[in-house]
Amino acid sequence: MPQRKPTYDSTNVERFMTGLIRRAPHEPEFHQSVREVAEVIIPHIRKNDRITNAIVFERMTEPERVFMFRIIWEDDNGNVRLNRGYRVQFNNALGPYKGGLRFHPSVNISILKFLGFEQTFKNALTGLPLGAAKGGSDFNPRGKSDKEVLRFCKSFMLELFRHIGPNLDVPAGDIGVGEREIGYLFGQYKRITGEFASGVLTGKGLTFGGSLIRREATGYGAAYFAEEMLNAVNDGLKDKTCAVSGSGNVALYCAQKIIQLGGRVVTMSDSDGFIYDKEGIDEKKLARIIELKSARMRIREYVKHYKKASYHAGKRPWGAPAFAAFPCATQNEIDIEDAKRLLKNKCRLVVEGANMPTTIGAYKLLRDKVIFAPAKAANAGGVAISGLEMSQNSLRLSWSEDEMEERLRDIMISIHKQCVTHGKQGKKPVDYVVGANIAGFLRVSDAMLAHGV
Ligand code: NDP
């Protein structure tokens, strides 16, 4: 039988990318995330006929299903408003689709495909039975009243409910979707279906099936991962100066755990600018920031309370002298110029708390000069605790805070181990990007091969 010419060629990165871009044009973030993985995976699987003949990597780069829908809602002035909603179900080889919802004006299919693709590897690394998905809307919650957010969430769920379920697809939060939004979405799901299906969403409030430390998990996990990487070179976060970006869910709790581990956090930011506090943001100052953020205030308010700190409008924090950088805001927030600034200030560690916060150019500059933790390993703590929230919901019980934190730490240590196993080549230091991609890929591809074509 003549062999069919493959749509992609998974033995050569450039040919593979040409095929991918032909099938999914105008999706730069998606191309970027696939390229990062392809550069590691393709050389690794080139001679593995079982994987290449079953076109496993090609299949992994094509979402299994994409839903796109219209959302109509009414603002406080009675104007009818229109937004677009999405759910990208990427891969369910390991378990029900699982991944967050993002509400931000920049949301489009390219960003959600990049996030869903990344999620496939991240969820695999946790060792839990989780498939991968991502979704959201171009709705901007900033400046909207509580009632407007509620009306939007209700309309969003009116369409989403038919695509999700505890054994099918379990969304959670992401940028712009926190406990308030998850509560509204859960309430609407319950109204529509008449069922109290606690396992349909994670990141829920504690009174209706949420898990302890879910809110803290992503940030805590990133700090634990950093500590583990430093322990591997006989060092630790104690007394280290750390630049953190963002002041949302991930950034706040990453900063908190760094402080608890003895590190000194000197920056935090939002999309308007960053604050620099040379004396360090201690637990008390951080509690003030958490208070400001829960009142939906901007980070610049910090300098009104702490006069020695400075605020830098329209800038990112990567020029601040720091041993470690924790980008915890958004994608592509460290570019080549930022990377040069970090290196000039002798930064030795970069830990991606956000998803794909480093551009490819910046990453290539940093990779040999710093210890670099890719997002799919460093920020997997959030989805790991979400996975454990699903287990608690199935068992109809809840585990204690200490138990949850211990489980989180164990999972981060296990992810670190997998990265070392697959990322240590010869006498060179561990390449965490290689390790995380290969470990995640092998777990998913094993399941895909077992399921047949
Ligand atoms: P939040 O919405 O809670 O916070 C996001 C923070 O980043 C805010 O401070 C926001 O500022 C800032 N930000 C957003 N967009 C930009 C931008 N374009 N430029 C500069 N700053 C920006 O989101 P999360 O903390 O939940 O998520 C942050 C990152 O972590 C994302 O990449 C997300 O995908 C990733 N992540 C989140 C997980 C979670 O459990 N929440 C799990 C794994 C990954 P502003 O208020 O001005 O918009």
XYZ file of C-alpha atoms and ligand atoms in Angstrom:
501
model
C 0.000 0.000 0.000
C 1.421 3.452 -0.829
C 2.053 5.559 2.260
C -0.153 8.645 2.573
C 1.850 11.856 2.594
C 1.374 13.252 6.124
C -0.249 16.669 6.563
C 2.555 17.492 8.967
C 6.013 16.052 9.149
C 6.866 15.170 12.714
C 10.504 14.404 11.950
C 11.467 17.996 11.181
C 10.568 21.069 13.237
C 10.371 23.557 10.352
C 8.268 21.271 8.141
C 6.046 20.480 11.097
C 5.524 24.168 11.815
C 4.789 24.901 8.139
C 2.037 22.284 8.237
C 0.660 23.628 11.503
C 0.625 27.242 10.309
C -1.091 26.202 7.065
C -3.857 24.512 9.040
C -4.173 27.248 11.669
C -3.086 30.563 10.123
C -3.238 33.881 12.027
C -2.752 32.244 15.435
C 0.658 33.575 16.567
C 0.394 32.667 20.264
C -0.624 29.115 19.356
C 2.275 28.813 16.892
C 4.689 30.111 19.544
C 3.594 27.596 22.159
C 3.702 24.659 19.722
C 7.134 25.675 18.424
C 8.557 25.726 21.954
C 7.355 22.171 22.499
C 8.145 20.929 18.960
C 11.796 21.935 19.298
C 12.075 19.528 22.221
C 9.704 16.730 21.220
C 10.484 16.263 17.532
C 14.175 15.381 18.004
C 13.069 13.059 20.823
C 10.458 11.089 18.823
C 12.057 11.241 15.354
C 13.172 7.598 15.452
C 10.160 6.265 17.336
C 8.041 4.705 14.555
C 5.229 3.782 16.937
C 4.686 7.438 17.826
C 5.365 8.978 14.402
C 3.253 6.432 12.464
C 0.300 7.064 14.780
C 0.911 10.839 14.218
C 0.637 11.325 17.977
C 2.276 14.768 18.140
C 0.215 16.020 15.181
C -2.948 14.870 16.962
C -1.834 16.601 20.155
C -1.582 19.939 18.346
C -5.155 19.757 17.020
C -7.895 20.446 19.594
C -10.470 17.679 19.739
C -13.321 20.214 19.701
C -13.787 23.992 19.635
C -17.008 25.779 20.613
C -17.530 29.438 19.833
C -20.702 31.219 20.861
C -22.470 34.554 21.136
C -23.155 36.094 24.535
C -25.803 38.774 24.897
C -26.244 40.616 28.186
C -27.562 43.925 29.453
C -25.419 46.559 31.217
C -26.578 48.762 34.113
C -27.787 51.463 31.712
C -30.024 49.041 29.863
C -27.730 48.816 26.794
C -27.629 45.437 25.087
C -24.023 44.194 24.916
C -22.427 41.521 22.750
C -19.392 39.343 23.509
C -17.913 36.149 22.179
C -17.452 32.992 24.257
C -15.264 29.946 23.645
C -14.413 26.511 24.966
C -11.499 24.636 23.419
C -11.501 20.954 24.424
C -7.952 19.976 23.646
C -7.233 16.452 24.781
C -9.037 13.946 27.009
C -6.603 11.032 26.856
C -5.919 11.182 30.606
C -9.273 12.279 32.028
C -12.137 14.762 31.621
C -11.166 18.021 29.890
C -9.852 20.427 32.498
C -8.650 24.024 32.331
C -9.568 27.583 33.218
C -11.838 30.264 31.815
C -10.308 33.653 31.004
C -12.329 36.880 30.785
C -10.140 39.545 29.166
C -10.555 41.773 26.072
C -7.523 40.107 24.434
C -9.129 36.640 24.439
C -9.288 35.017 21.005
C -8.979 31.555 19.531
C -5.182 31.768 19.193
C -4.682 32.544 22.885
C -7.107 29.834 23.990
C -5.497 27.231 21.735
C -2.049 28.078 23.115
C -3.395 27.803 26.669
C -5.247 24.537 25.963
C -2.174 23.017 24.310
C 0.043 23.979 27.280
C -2.573 22.591 29.646
C -2.234 19.134 28.047
C 1.371 18.844 29.261
C 0.845 20.623 32.568
C -2.074 18.422 33.594
C -0.109 15.320 32.634
C 2.781 16.400 34.867
C 0.525 16.523 37.938
C 0.082 12.733 37.676
C -3.697 13.174 38.138
C -6.408 11.911 35.751
C -6.941 15.236 33.972
C -7.476 16.012 30.291
C -6.943 19.530 28.958
C -9.129 22.454 27.867
C -9.332 26.231 28.049
C -12.098 28.739 27.465
C -13.342 32.207 28.165
C -14.548 35.387 26.591
C -13.396 38.787 25.335
C -15.593 40.307 28.085
C -13.658 42.817 30.191
C -14.646 42.617 33.878
C -12.612 45.741 34.679
C -14.885 48.644 35.639
C -18.037 46.501 35.498
C -20.435 46.463 38.426
C -21.145 43.285 40.374
C -24.571 43.048 38.755
C -23.105 43.402 35.272
C -20.616 40.613 35.971
C -23.471 38.459 37.288
C -25.610 39.094 34.181
C -22.659 38.329 31.925
C -21.815 35.091 33.779
C -25.436 33.944 33.551
C -25.527 34.477 29.789
C -22.133 32.827 29.360
C -23.279 29.714 31.238
C -26.547 29.612 29.290
C -24.464 28.370 26.370
C -21.491 26.721 28.110
C -23.585 24.369 30.281
C -24.313 22.008 27.378
C -20.601 21.335 26.807
C -19.429 20.655 30.384
C -20.017 18.140 33.181
C -18.157 16.395 36.027
C -17.066 13.508 33.755
C -16.858 15.548 30.579
C -15.225 18.946 31.040
C -14.530 20.799 34.289
C -13.671 24.520 33.898
C -11.969 26.678 36.568
C -10.739 30.283 36.851
C -7.954 32.149 35.081
C -7.323 35.852 34.351
C -10.495 37.802 35.192
C -12.276 34.754 36.602
C -11.954 34.361 40.365
C -14.143 33.049 43.156
C -16.905 35.612 42.488
C -17.272 34.604 38.820
C -17.020 30.861 39.579
C -19.807 31.304 42.173
C -22.054 33.059 39.620
C -21.305 30.443 36.948
C -21.982 27.585 39.373
C -25.275 29.167 40.478
C -26.429 29.454 36.875
C -25.396 25.866 36.027
C -27.441 24.698 39.003
C -30.442 26.799 37.929
C -30.373 25.496 34.357
C -29.822 21.808 35.102
C -31.512 21.561 38.488
C -28.533 19.556 39.725
C -26.044 20.300 42.484
C -23.134 18.964 40.446
C -20.260 20.233 42.564
C -17.750 18.506 40.290
C -18.670 20.643 37.282
C -16.422 23.603 38.194
C -13.393 24.017 40.428
C -12.196 27.062 42.333
C -15.583 27.170 44.095
C -16.264 28.874 47.426
C -15.679 26.738 50.502
C -19.373 26.598 51.423
C -20.388 24.813 48.219
C -17.669 22.275 47.468
C -14.504 24.350 47.068
C -11.173 23.133 48.331
C -8.904 24.679 50.922
C -5.843 26.386 49.423
C -7.183 26.350 45.822
C -6.863 30.144 45.786
C -3.225 29.967 46.935
C -2.235 26.827 45.051
C -0.746 28.163 41.798
C 1.391 30.794 43.513
C 2.433 28.544 46.391
C 3.291 25.795 43.911
C 5.526 28.131 41.877
C 7.438 29.163 45.010
C 7.797 25.524 46.110
C 9.075 24.628 42.664
C 11.648 27.440 42.851
C 12.783 26.244 46.267
C 13.157 22.711 44.924
C 15.273 23.877 41.954
C 17.512 25.859 44.272
C 17.765 22.961 46.743
C 19.067 20.868 43.851
C 22.070 23.217 43.644
C 22.437 23.383 47.453
C 20.742 26.741 47.751
C 17.274 28.071 48.700
C 15.039 31.143 48.491
C 16.103 32.405 51.930
C 17.400 35.990 51.734
C 17.036 36.075 47.945
C 15.651 39.230 46.333
C 12.707 38.377 44.085
C 10.894 40.460 41.456
C 7.265 39.372 41.078
C 4.952 40.719 38.355
C 1.164 40.889 38.553
C -1.000 41.364 41.625
C -3.696 38.823 40.848
C -4.345 35.377 42.158
C -1.031 33.811 41.129
C 1.228 36.765 41.971
C -0.177 37.453 45.449
C 0.191 33.918 46.728
C 3.502 33.337 44.995
C 4.785 36.411 46.853
C 3.287 35.109 50.092
C 5.044 31.761 49.884
C 8.358 33.359 48.823
C 8.146 35.532 51.955
C 7.298 32.503 54.119
C 10.323 30.687 52.685
C 12.528 33.617 53.698
C 12.815 35.420 50.337
C 12.508 39.197 49.879
C 9.860 40.325 47.370
C 10.592 43.820 46.032
C 8.099 44.323 43.172
C 4.467 43.726 42.211
C 2.553 45.122 39.239
C -0.664 45.424 37.249
C -1.292 46.371 33.645
C -0.769 50.076 34.500
C 2.706 49.831 36.089
C 4.758 48.374 38.942
C 5.770 49.211 42.508
C 9.311 48.821 43.832
C 9.920 48.486 47.561
C 13.628 48.135 48.204
C 13.010 47.277 51.862
C 10.943 44.293 50.821
C 7.217 43.570 50.914
C 6.717 41.681 54.173
C 3.621 39.677 55.232
C 1.983 42.803 56.686
C 2.498 44.877 53.549
C 1.317 41.983 51.414
C -1.860 41.719 53.502
C -2.441 45.397 52.670
C -2.016 44.662 48.941
C -4.467 41.750 49.201
C -6.931 44.132 50.877
C -6.455 46.729 48.113
C -6.921 44.125 45.412
C -10.069 42.685 46.987
C -11.461 46.220 46.896
C -10.503 46.139 43.165
C -7.997 49.001 43.590
C -4.857 49.501 41.497
C -1.313 48.603 42.622
C -0.223 52.288 42.577
C -2.241 52.744 45.806
C 0.600 50.918 47.602
C 2.914 53.940 47.532
C 0.295 56.026 49.368
C 0.729 53.652 52.323
C 4.487 53.020 52.070
C 6.241 56.256 51.241
C 9.692 54.749 50.664
C 8.358 52.602 47.822
C 8.158 53.950 44.263
C 5.589 53.523 41.485
C 6.624 53.232 37.840
C 3.724 53.906 35.477
C 3.597 52.049 32.157
C 6.646 49.888 33.000
C 7.360 46.248 33.792
C 9.437 45.269 36.843
C 12.324 43.509 35.071
C 14.777 46.387 35.472
C 14.679 46.047 39.272
C 17.782 44.307 40.670
C 16.766 40.782 41.733
C 18.260 37.314 42.073
C 14.999 35.737 40.879
C 12.180 36.796 38.549
C 8.655 35.424 38.932
C 6.547 36.595 35.960
C 2.996 35.985 37.244
C 0.840 38.351 35.120
C 0.336 37.331 31.496
C 1.837 35.928 28.275
C 4.920 37.493 26.637
C 5.619 39.892 29.502
C 9.412 39.283 29.359
C 10.836 40.197 25.948
C 14.462 40.266 24.782
C 15.099 43.729 26.236
C 13.647 42.650 29.584
C 15.805 39.501 29.501
C 18.910 41.639 28.907
C 17.949 43.812 31.892
C 17.517 40.750 34.098
C 20.918 39.392 33.102
C 22.599 42.761 33.580
C 21.296 42.752 37.157
C 22.675 39.214 37.673
C 19.326 37.446 37.821
C 19.968 33.696 38.322
C 16.481 32.199 38.395
C 13.338 32.695 36.280
C 10.138 30.948 37.353
C 7.138 31.215 35.037
C 4.080 31.655 37.270
C 1.995 32.934 34.333
C 1.463 30.950 31.139
C 4.133 31.598 28.452
C 5.275 34.892 30.016
C 8.629 34.726 28.195
C 8.933 35.331 24.449
C 10.927 32.733 22.482
C 13.749 35.246 21.913
C 13.970 36.083 25.613
C 13.896 32.423 26.575
C 16.739 31.609 24.168
C 18.813 34.358 25.731
C 18.074 33.218 29.278
C 18.153 29.431 28.962
C 21.910 28.885 29.371
C 22.463 31.693 31.831
C 19.783 31.166 34.471
C 17.876 28.299 36.047
C 14.641 28.444 34.075
C 11.328 26.911 35.194
C 8.723 26.669 32.400
C 5.100 27.429 33.218
C 3.837 23.930 32.553
C 5.908 22.697 35.498
C 6.070 25.746 37.762
C 2.397 26.762 37.709
C 0.849 23.268 37.721
C -0.024 23.599 41.421
C -3.348 25.285 40.657
C -4.697 22.588 38.409
C -3.311 19.942 40.764
C -5.405 21.294 43.640
C -8.345 21.598 41.230
C -7.887 17.897 40.485
C -7.965 17.213 44.232
C -11.071 19.424 44.540
C -12.730 17.075 42.014
C -11.697 14.067 44.129
C -13.133 15.682 47.279
C -16.377 16.450 45.404
C -16.669 12.831 44.225
C -16.074 11.563 47.766
C -18.316 14.305 49.238
C -15.769 15.222 51.879
C -13.051 17.803 52.338
C -9.449 17.511 53.379
C -7.771 19.838 55.878
C -5.594 22.806 54.967
C -2.406 21.102 56.176
C -3.245 17.955 54.239
C -3.880 19.975 51.066
C -0.665 21.928 51.374
C 1.297 18.756 51.955
C -0.265 17.175 48.874
C 0.515 20.305 46.841
C 4.137 20.236 47.956
C 4.437 16.520 47.166
C 3.037 17.104 43.670
C 5.481 19.976 43.009
C 8.367 17.795 44.234
C 7.204 14.977 41.964
C 7.011 17.364 38.965
C 10.524 18.529 39.787
C 11.719 14.903 39.847
C 10.147 14.184 36.454
C 11.876 17.264 35.017
C 15.215 16.087 36.388
C 14.724 12.537 35.055
C 13.964 13.726 31.528
C 15.928 16.974 31.488
C 19.327 15.838 32.728
C 21.616 15.106 29.828
C 25.150 14.068 30.659
C 27.025 16.409 32.939
C 25.049 19.482 31.900
C 22.730 21.085 34.468
C 19.072 20.059 34.279
C 17.170 21.607 31.357
C 13.716 22.019 32.919
C 12.100 22.952 29.594
C 13.255 19.701 28.002
C 12.371 17.691 31.114
C 8.846 19.077 31.507
C 7.962 18.715 27.831
C 9.222 15.167 27.500
C 7.694 13.951 30.778
C 4.286 15.471 29.923
C 4.391 14.231 26.339
C 5.227 10.639 27.286
C 2.323 10.333 29.719
C -0.236 11.654 27.213
C 1.160 9.772 24.216
C 1.159 6.515 26.172
C -2.562 6.879 26.859
C -3.326 7.968 23.281
C -1.498 4.943 21.863
C -3.308 2.624 24.283
C -6.691 3.958 23.095
C -5.938 3.130 19.453
C -6.833 5.256 16.451
P -5.670 37.546 37.668
O -6.712 38.076 36.777
O -6.012 37.217 39.065
O -4.422 38.549 37.687
C -3.731 38.892 36.529
C -2.710 39.957 36.885
O -1.904 40.200 35.744
C -3.340 41.279 37.273
O -2.505 41.935 38.171
C -3.385 42.010 35.920
O -3.416 43.413 36.008
C -2.085 41.547 35.305
N -2.171 41.597 33.842
C -3.116 41.027 33.056
N -2.879 41.325 31.759
C -1.766 42.095 31.754
C -1.023 42.711 30.729
N -1.369 42.601 29.445
N 0.082 43.427 31.090
C 0.448 43.569 32.388
N -0.227 42.990 33.402
C -1.311 42.262 33.088
O -5.063 36.254 36.900
P -4.251 35.036 37.504
O -3.354 35.524 38.568
O -5.203 33.952 37.794
O -3.395 34.564 36.234
C -2.120 35.123 35.929
C -1.384 34.201 34.982
O -1.223 32.903 35.583
C -2.067 33.939 33.650
O -1.088 33.732 32.664
C -2.811 32.624 33.899
O -3.085 31.929 32.704
C -1.767 31.900 34.737
N -2.287 30.818 35.538
C -3.287 31.030 36.460
C -3.715 29.985 37.247
C -4.694 30.178 38.362
O -4.858 29.250 39.156
N -5.344 31.332 38.471
C -3.207 28.606 37.041
C -2.108 28.520 36.119
C -1.710 29.584 35.374
P -4.807 44.208 35.734
O -5.594 44.047 36.995
O -4.350 45.594 35.477
O -5.440 43.577 34.537
